[in-house]
Short mmCIF file of C-alpha atoms in Angstrom, two decimals:
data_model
loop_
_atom_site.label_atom_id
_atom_site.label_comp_id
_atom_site.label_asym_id
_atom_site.label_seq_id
_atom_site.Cartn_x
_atom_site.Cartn_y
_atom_site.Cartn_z
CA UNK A 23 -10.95 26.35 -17.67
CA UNK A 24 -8.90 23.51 -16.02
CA UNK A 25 -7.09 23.76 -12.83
CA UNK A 26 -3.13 24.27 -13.09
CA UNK A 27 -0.82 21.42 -12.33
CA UNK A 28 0.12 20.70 -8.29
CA UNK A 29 3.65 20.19 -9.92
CA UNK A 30 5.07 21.02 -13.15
CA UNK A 31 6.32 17.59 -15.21
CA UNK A 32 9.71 18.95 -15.15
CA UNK A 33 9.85 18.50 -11.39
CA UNK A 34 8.99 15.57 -11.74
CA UNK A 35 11.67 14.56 -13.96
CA UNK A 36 14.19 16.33 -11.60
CA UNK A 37 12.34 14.02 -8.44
CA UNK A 38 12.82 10.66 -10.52
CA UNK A 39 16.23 11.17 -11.46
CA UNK A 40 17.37 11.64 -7.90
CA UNK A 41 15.01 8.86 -7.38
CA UNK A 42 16.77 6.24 -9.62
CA UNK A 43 20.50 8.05 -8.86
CA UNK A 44 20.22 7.35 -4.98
CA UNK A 45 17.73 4.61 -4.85
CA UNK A 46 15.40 6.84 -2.33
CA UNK A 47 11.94 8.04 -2.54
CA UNK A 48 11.71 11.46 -3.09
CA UNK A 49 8.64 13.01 -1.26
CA UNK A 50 7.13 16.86 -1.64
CA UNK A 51 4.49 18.48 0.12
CA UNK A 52 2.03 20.95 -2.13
CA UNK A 53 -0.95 22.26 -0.90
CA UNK A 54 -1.43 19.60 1.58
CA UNK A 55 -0.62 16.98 -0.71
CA UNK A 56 2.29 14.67 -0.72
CA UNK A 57 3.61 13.21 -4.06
CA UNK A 58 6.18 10.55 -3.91
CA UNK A 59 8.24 9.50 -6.05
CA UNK A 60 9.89 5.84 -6.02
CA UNK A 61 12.95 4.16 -7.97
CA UNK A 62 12.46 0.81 -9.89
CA UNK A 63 11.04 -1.77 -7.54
CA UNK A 64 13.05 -5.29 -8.27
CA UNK A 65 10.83 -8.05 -9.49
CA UNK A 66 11.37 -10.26 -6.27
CA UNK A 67 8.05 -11.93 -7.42
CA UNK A 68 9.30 -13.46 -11.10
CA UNK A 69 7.28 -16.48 -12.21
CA UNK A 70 9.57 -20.30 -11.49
CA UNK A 71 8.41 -23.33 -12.19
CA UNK A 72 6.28 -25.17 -9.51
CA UNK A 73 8.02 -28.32 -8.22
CA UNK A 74 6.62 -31.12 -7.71
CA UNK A 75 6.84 -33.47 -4.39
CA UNK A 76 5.22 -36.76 -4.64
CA UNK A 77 2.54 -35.56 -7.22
CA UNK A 78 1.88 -32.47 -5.08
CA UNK A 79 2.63 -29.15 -6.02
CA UNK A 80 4.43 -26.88 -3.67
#
Protein backbone atom coordinates (compact mmCIF):
# COMPACT_ATOMS: atom_id res chain seq x y z
CA UNK A 1 0.00 0.00 0.00
CA UNK A 2 1.48 3.49 -0.79
CA UNK A 3 1.81 6.25 1.61
CA UNK A 4 -0.94 9.15 1.35
CA UNK A 5 -0.03 12.47 -0.14
CA UNK A 6 1.85 15.28 2.36
CA UNK A 7 -0.64 17.61 0.45
CA UNK A 8 -3.57 17.03 -1.60
CA UNK A 9 -3.04 18.48 -5.50
CA UNK A 10 -5.87 20.72 -4.91
CA UNK A 11 -3.83 22.66 -2.37
CA UNK A 12 -1.58 22.96 -4.44
CA UNK A 13 -3.54 24.54 -7.04
CA UNK A 14 -5.01 26.93 -4.36
CA UNK A 15 -0.90 27.71 -3.27
CA UNK A 16 0.02 28.50 -7.07
CA UNK A 17 -2.73 30.66 -7.79
CA UNK A 18 -1.99 32.96 -4.90
CA UNK A 19 1.47 32.35 -6.06
CA UNK A 20 1.08 33.82 -9.63
CA UNK A 21 -1.90 36.47 -8.25
CA UNK A 22 0.61 38.21 -5.73
CA UNK A 23 3.91 37.33 -7.16
CA UNK A 24 5.00 35.67 -3.58
CA UNK A 25 6.12 32.31 -2.62
CA UNK A 26 3.74 30.55 -0.81
CA UNK A 27 5.38 28.25 1.88
CA UNK A 28 3.54 25.37 4.23
CA UNK A 29 4.86 23.37 6.87
CA UNK A 30 3.56 19.43 7.00
CA UNK A 31 5.02 17.04 9.07
CA UNK A 32 8.25 18.78 9.28
CA UNK A 33 8.40 19.45 5.77
CA UNK A 34 8.22 22.70 3.98
CA UNK A 35 6.80 22.87 0.39
CA UNK A 36 7.14 26.06 -1.48
CA UNK A 37 5.60 27.21 -3.97
CA UNK A 38 7.06 29.98 -6.48
CA UNK A 39 5.45 32.26 -9.34
CA UNK A 40 7.01 32.33 -12.91
CA UNK A 41 10.66 33.21 -12.66
CA UNK A 42 11.46 35.89 -15.68
CA UNK A 43 13.96 34.63 -18.16
CA UNK A 44 16.66 37.35 -17.21
CA UNK A 45 19.12 34.80 -18.83
CA UNK A 46 17.62 34.81 -22.73
CA UNK A 47 20.23 33.86 -25.32
CA UNK A 48 21.77 37.52 -27.46
CA UNK A 49 24.09 37.45 -29.83
CA UNK A 50 27.83 37.62 -28.77
CA UNK A 51 29.51 40.83 -30.01
CA UNK A 52 32.41 41.01 -31.29
CA UNK A 53 35.44 43.56 -30.31
CA UNK A 54 38.41 43.42 -32.46
CA UNK A 55 37.92 39.65 -33.37
CA UNK A 56 37.31 38.85 -29.70
CA UNK A 57 34.25 37.75 -28.34
CA UNK A 58 32.85 39.35 -25.27
Amino acid sequence: MTASALIKESDLHRMAKIAKRDGVRVEIVVDGKIIRVSPDIPDNHSGKDVEKFRGFDL
